[in-house]
PDB file of C-alpha atoms in Angstrom:
ATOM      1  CA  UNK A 229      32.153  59.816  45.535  1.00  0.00           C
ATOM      2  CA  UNK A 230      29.331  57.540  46.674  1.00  0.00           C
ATOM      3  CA  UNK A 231      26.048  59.342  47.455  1.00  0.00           C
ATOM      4  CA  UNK A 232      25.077  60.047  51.094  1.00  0.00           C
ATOM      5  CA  UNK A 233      22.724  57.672  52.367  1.00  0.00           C
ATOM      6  CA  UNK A 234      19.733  58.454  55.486  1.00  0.00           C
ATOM      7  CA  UNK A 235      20.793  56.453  58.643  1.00  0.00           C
ATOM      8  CA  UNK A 236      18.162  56.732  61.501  1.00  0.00           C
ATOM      9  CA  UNK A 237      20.249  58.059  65.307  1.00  0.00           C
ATOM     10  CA  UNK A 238      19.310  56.836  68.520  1.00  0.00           C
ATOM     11  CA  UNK A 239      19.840  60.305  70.122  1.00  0.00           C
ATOM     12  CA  UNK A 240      20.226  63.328  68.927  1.00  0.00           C
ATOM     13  CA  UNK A 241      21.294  66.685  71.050  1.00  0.00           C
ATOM     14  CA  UNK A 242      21.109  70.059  69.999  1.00  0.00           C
ATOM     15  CA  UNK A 243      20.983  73.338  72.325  1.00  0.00           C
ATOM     16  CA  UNK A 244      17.891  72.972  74.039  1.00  0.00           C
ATOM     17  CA  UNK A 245      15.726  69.961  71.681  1.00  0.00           C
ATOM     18  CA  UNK A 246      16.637  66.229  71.524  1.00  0.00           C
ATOM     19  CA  UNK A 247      15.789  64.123  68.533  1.00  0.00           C
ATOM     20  CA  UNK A 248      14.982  59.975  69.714  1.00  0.00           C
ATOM     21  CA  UNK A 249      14.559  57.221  67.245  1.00  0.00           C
ATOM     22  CA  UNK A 250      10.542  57.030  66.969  1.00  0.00           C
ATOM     23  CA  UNK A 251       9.577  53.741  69.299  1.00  0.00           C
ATOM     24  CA  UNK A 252       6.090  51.993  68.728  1.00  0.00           C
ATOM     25  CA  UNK A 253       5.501  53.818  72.769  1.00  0.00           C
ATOM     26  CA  UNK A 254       5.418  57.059  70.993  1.00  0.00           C
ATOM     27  CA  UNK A 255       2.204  55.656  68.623  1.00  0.00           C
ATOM     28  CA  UNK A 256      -0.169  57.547  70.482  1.00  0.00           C
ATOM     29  CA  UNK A 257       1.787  60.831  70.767  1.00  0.00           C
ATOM     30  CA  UNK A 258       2.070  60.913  66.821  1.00  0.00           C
ATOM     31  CA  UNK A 259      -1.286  60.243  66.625  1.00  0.00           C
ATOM     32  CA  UNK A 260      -2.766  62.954  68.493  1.00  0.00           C
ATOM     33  CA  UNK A 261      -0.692  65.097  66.384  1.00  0.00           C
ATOM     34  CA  UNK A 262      -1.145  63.788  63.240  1.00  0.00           C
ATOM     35  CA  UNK A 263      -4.836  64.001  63.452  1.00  0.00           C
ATOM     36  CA  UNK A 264      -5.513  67.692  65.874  1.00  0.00           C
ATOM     37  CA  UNK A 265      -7.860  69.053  63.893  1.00  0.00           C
ATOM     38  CA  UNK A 266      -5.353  72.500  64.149  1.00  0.00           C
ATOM     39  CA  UNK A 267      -2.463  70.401  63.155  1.00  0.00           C
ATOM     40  CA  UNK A 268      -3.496  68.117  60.348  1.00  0.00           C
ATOM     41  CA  UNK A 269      -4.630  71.124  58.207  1.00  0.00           C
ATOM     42  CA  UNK A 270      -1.754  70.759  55.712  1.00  0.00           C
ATOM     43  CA  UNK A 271      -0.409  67.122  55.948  1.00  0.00           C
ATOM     44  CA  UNK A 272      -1.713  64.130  54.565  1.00  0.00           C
ATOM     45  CA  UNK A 273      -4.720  61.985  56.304  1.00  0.00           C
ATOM     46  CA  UNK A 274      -3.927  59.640  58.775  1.00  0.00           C
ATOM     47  CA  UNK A 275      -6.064  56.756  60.280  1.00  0.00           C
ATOM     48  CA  UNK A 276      -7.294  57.255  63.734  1.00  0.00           C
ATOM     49  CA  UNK A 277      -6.822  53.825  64.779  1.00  0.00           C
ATOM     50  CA  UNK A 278      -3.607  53.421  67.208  1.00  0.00           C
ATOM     51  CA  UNK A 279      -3.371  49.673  65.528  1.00  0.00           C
ATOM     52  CA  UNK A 280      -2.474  51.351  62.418  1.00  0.00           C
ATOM     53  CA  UNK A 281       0.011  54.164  63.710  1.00  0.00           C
ATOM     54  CA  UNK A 282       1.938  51.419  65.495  1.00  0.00           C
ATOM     55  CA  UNK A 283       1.738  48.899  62.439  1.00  0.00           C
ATOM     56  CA  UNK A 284       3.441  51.749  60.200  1.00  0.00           C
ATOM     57  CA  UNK A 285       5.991  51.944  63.147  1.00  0.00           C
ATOM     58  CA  UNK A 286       6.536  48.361  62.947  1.00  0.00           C
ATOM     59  CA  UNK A 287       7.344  48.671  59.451  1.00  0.00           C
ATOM     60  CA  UNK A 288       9.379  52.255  60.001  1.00  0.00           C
ATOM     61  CA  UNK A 289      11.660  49.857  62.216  1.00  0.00           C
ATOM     62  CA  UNK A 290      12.722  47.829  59.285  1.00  0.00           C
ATOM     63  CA  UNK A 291      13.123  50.322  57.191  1.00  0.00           C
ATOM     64  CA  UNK A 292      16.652  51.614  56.493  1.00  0.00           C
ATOM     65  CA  UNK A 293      15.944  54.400  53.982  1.00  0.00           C
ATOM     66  CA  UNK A 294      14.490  57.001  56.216  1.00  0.00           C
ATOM     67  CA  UNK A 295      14.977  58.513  59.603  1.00  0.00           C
ATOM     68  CA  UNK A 296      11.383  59.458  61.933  1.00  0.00           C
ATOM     69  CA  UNK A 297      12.415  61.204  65.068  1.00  0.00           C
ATOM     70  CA  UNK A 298      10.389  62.396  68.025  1.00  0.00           C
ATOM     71  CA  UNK A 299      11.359  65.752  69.860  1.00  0.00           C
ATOM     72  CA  UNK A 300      11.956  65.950  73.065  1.00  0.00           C
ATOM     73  CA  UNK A 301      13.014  68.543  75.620  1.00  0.00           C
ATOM     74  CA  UNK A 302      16.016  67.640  77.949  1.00  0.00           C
ATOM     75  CA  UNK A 303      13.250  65.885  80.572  1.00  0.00           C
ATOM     76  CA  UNK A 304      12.519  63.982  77.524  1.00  0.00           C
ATOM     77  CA  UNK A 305       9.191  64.908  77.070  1.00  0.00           C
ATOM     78  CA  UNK A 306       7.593  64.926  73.770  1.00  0.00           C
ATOM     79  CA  UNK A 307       7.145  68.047  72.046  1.00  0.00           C
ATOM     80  CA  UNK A 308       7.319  67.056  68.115  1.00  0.00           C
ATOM     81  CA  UNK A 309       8.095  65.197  65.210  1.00  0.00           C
ATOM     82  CA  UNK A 310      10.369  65.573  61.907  1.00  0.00           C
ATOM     83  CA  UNK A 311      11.422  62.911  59.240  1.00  0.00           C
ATOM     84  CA  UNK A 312      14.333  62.331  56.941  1.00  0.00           C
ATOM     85  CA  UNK A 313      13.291  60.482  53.525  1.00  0.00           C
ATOM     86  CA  UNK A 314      13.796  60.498  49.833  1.00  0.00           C
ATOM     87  CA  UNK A 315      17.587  60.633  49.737  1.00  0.00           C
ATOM     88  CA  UNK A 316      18.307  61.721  45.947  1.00  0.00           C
ATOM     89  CA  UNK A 317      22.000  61.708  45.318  1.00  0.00           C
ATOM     90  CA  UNK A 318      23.318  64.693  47.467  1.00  0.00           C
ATOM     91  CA  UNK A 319      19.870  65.901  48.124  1.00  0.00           C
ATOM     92  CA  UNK A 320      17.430  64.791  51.178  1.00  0.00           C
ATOM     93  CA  UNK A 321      14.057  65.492  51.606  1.00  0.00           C
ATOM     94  CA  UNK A 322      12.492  66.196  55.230  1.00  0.00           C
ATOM     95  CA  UNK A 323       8.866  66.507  56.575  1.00  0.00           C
ATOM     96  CA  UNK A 324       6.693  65.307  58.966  1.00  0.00           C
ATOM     97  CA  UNK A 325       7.309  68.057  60.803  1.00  0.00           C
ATOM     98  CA  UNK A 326       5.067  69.017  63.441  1.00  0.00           C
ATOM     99  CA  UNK A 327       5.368  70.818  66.796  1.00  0.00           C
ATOM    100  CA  UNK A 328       2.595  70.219  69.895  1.00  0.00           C
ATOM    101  CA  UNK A 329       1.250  73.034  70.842  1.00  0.00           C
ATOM    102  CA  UNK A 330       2.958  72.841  74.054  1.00  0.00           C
ATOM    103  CA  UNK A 331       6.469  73.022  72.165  1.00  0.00           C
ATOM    104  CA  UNK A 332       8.513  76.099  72.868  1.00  0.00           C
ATOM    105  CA  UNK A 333       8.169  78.670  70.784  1.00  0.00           C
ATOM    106  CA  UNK A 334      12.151  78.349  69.786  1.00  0.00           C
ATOM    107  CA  UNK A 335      11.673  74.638  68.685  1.00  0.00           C
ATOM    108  CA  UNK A 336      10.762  75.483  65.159  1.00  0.00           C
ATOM    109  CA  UNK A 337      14.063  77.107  64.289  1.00  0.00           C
ATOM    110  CA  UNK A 338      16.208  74.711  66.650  1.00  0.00           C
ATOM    111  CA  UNK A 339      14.598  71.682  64.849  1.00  0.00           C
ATOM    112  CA  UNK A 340      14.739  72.915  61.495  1.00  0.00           C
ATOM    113  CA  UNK A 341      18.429  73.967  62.074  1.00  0.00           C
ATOM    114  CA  UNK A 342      19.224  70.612  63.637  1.00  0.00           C
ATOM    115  CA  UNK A 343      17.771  68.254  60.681  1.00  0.00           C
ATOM    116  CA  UNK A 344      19.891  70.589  58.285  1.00  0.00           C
ATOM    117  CA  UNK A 345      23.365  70.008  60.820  1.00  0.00           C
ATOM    118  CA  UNK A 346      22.225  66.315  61.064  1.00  0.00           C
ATOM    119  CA  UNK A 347      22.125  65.994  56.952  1.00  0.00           C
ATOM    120  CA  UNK A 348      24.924  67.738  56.357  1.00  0.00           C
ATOM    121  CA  UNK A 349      27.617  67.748  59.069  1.00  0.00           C
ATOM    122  CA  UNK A 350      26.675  63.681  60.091  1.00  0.00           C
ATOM    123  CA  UNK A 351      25.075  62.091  56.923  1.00  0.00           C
ATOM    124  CA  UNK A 352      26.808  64.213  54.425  1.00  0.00           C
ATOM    125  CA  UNK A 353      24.182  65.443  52.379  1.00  0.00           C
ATOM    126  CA  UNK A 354      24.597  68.756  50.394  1.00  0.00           C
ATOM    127  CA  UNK A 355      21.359  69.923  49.585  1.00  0.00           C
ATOM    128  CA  UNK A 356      17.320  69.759  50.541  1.00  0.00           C
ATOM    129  CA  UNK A 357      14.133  69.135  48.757  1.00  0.00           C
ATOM    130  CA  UNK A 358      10.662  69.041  50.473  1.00  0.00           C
ATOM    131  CA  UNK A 359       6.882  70.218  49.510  1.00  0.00           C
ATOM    132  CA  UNK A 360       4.386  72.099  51.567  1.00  0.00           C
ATOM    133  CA  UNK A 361       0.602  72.825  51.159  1.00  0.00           C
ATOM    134  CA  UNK A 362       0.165  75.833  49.127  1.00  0.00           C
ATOM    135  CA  UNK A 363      -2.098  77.133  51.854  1.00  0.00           C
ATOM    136  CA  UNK A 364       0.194  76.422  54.469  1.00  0.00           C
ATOM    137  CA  UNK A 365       1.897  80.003  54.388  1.00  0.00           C
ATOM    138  CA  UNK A 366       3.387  80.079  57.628  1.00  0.00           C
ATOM    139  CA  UNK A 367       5.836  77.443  56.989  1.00  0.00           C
ATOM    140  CA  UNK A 368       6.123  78.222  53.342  1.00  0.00           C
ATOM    141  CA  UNK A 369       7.823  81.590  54.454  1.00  0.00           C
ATOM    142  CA  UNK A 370      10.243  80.159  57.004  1.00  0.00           C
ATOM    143  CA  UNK A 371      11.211  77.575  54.234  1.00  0.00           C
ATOM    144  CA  UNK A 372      11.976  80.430  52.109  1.00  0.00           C
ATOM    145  CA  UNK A 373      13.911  82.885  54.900  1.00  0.00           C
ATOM    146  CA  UNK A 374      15.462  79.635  55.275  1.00  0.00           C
ATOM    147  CA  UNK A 375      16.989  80.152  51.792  1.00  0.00           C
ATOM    148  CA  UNK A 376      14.355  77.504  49.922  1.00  0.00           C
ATOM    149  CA  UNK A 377      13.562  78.570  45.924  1.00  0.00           C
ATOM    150  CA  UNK A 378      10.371  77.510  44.783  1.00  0.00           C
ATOM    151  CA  UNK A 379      11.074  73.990  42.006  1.00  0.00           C
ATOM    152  CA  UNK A 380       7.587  73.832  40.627  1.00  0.00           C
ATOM    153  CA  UNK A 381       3.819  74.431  41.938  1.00  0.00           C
ATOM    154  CA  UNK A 382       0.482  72.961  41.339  1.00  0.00           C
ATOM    155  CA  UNK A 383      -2.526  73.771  43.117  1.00  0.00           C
ATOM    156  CA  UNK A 384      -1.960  71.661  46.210  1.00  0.00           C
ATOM    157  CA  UNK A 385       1.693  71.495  47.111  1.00  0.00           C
ATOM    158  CA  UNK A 386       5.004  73.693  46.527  1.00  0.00           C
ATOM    159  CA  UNK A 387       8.215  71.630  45.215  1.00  0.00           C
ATOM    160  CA  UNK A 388      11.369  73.462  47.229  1.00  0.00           C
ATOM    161  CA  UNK A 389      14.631  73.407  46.747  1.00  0.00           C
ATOM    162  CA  UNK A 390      17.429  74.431  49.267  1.00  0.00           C
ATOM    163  CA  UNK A 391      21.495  74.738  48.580  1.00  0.00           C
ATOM    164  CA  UNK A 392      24.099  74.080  50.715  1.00  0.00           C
ATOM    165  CA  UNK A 393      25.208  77.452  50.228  1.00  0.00           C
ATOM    166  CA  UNK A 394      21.744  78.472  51.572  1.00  0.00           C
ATOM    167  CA  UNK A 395      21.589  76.240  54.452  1.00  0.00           C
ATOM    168  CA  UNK A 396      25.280  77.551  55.893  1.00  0.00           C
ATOM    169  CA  UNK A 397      24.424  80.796  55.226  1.00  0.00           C
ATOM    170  CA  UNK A 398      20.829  80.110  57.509  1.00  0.00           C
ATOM    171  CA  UNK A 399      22.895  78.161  60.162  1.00  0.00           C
ATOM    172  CA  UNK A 400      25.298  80.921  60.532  1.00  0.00           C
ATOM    173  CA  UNK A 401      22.346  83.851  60.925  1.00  0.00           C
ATOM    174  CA  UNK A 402      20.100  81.486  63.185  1.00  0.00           C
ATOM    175  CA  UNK A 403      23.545  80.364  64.770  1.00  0.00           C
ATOM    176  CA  UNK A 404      21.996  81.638  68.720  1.00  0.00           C
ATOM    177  CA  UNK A 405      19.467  79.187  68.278  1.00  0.00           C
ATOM    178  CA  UNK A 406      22.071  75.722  67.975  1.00  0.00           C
ATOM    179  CA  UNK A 407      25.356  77.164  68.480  1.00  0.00           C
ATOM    180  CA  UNK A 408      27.597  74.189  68.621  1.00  0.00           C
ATOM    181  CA  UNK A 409      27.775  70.717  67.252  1.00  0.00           C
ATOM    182  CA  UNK A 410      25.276  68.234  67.291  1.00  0.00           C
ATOM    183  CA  UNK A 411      25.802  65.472  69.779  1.00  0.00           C
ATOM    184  CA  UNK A 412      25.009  62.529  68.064  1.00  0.00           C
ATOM    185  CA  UNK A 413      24.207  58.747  69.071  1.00  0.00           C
ATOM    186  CA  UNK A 414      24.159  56.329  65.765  1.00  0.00           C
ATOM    187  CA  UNK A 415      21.906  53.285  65.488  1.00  0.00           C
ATOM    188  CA  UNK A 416      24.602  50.177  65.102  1.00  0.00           C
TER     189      UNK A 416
END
């Protein structure tokens, strides 16, 4: 069996949060997240400069081994940002993950549910890996309600693992949240 690959989706619906394909209009968006002072705590630094945000989604456009979506609510207004990367064998990694503060408070769980239904049920992944800040403890603990197991530490970042086992088992309890199939729109 050949290993799952990461293919990027035009559209992606779930219950009340769409996923788009990241466009080089949504540069400044991901920049005023990426660098809000209340935000940018626990991810890595990112240039200010919109030249640079838009060059990297130049280059994001080209690139077939990852998937960088922007979150939108059904009026398609932008509320967010995850990625899919780092596809090891069965196992994907996600980040990138960040909500504006104008995002509902649901759109943590919905997200987080729908990159797991994306991976598995469309992409056919099996399992998760990802890192966080060690001082980012909020999402550290929904990672691990989630189902996540701690890999490794050091002092700035938390290796995570999560099963498929876990992941069904989290879709099922948090079912209210996304409680029917994705609706999904491939990139040819």
């Amino acid at each position: 069996m050949s290993s799952p690959r990461i293919a990027k989706a035009l559209r992606i619906q779930g219950r009340t949060l769409n996923f788009r394909d990241a466009r080089i209009e949504d540069a400044e968006f991901i920049l005023s997240l990426r660098n809000d002072p209340a935000k940018s705590r626990h991810i890595s630094a990112t240039s200010s400069e919109l030249s640079q945000q838009v060059a990297w989604l130049e280059r994001y456009a080209q690139n077939d081994s990852e998937a960088y979506f922007v979150m939108t609510d059904a009026a398609d207004n932008a509320l967010g940002t995850v990625r899919l990367y780092d596809a090891r064998g069965r196992s994907f990694c996600w980040g990138s993950w960040i909500l504006a503060p104008h995002a509902p408070a649901s759109a943590a769980i919905e997200s987080a549910l729908m990159v797991y239904a994306y991976a598995l049920d469309t992409l056919g992944f099996s399992s998760a890996h990802f890192t966080v800040n060690v001082d980012n403890e909020r999402v550290c603990a929904f990672h691990e309600r989630f189902g996540a197991e701690r890999i490794e530490q050091d002092v700035h970042e938390i290796s995570y693992g999560l099963s498929e086992a876990s992941i069904r088992a989290s879709m099922q309890r948090y079912a209210r949240y996304l409680p029917g199939p994705l609706v999904v729109e491939l990139k040819n």
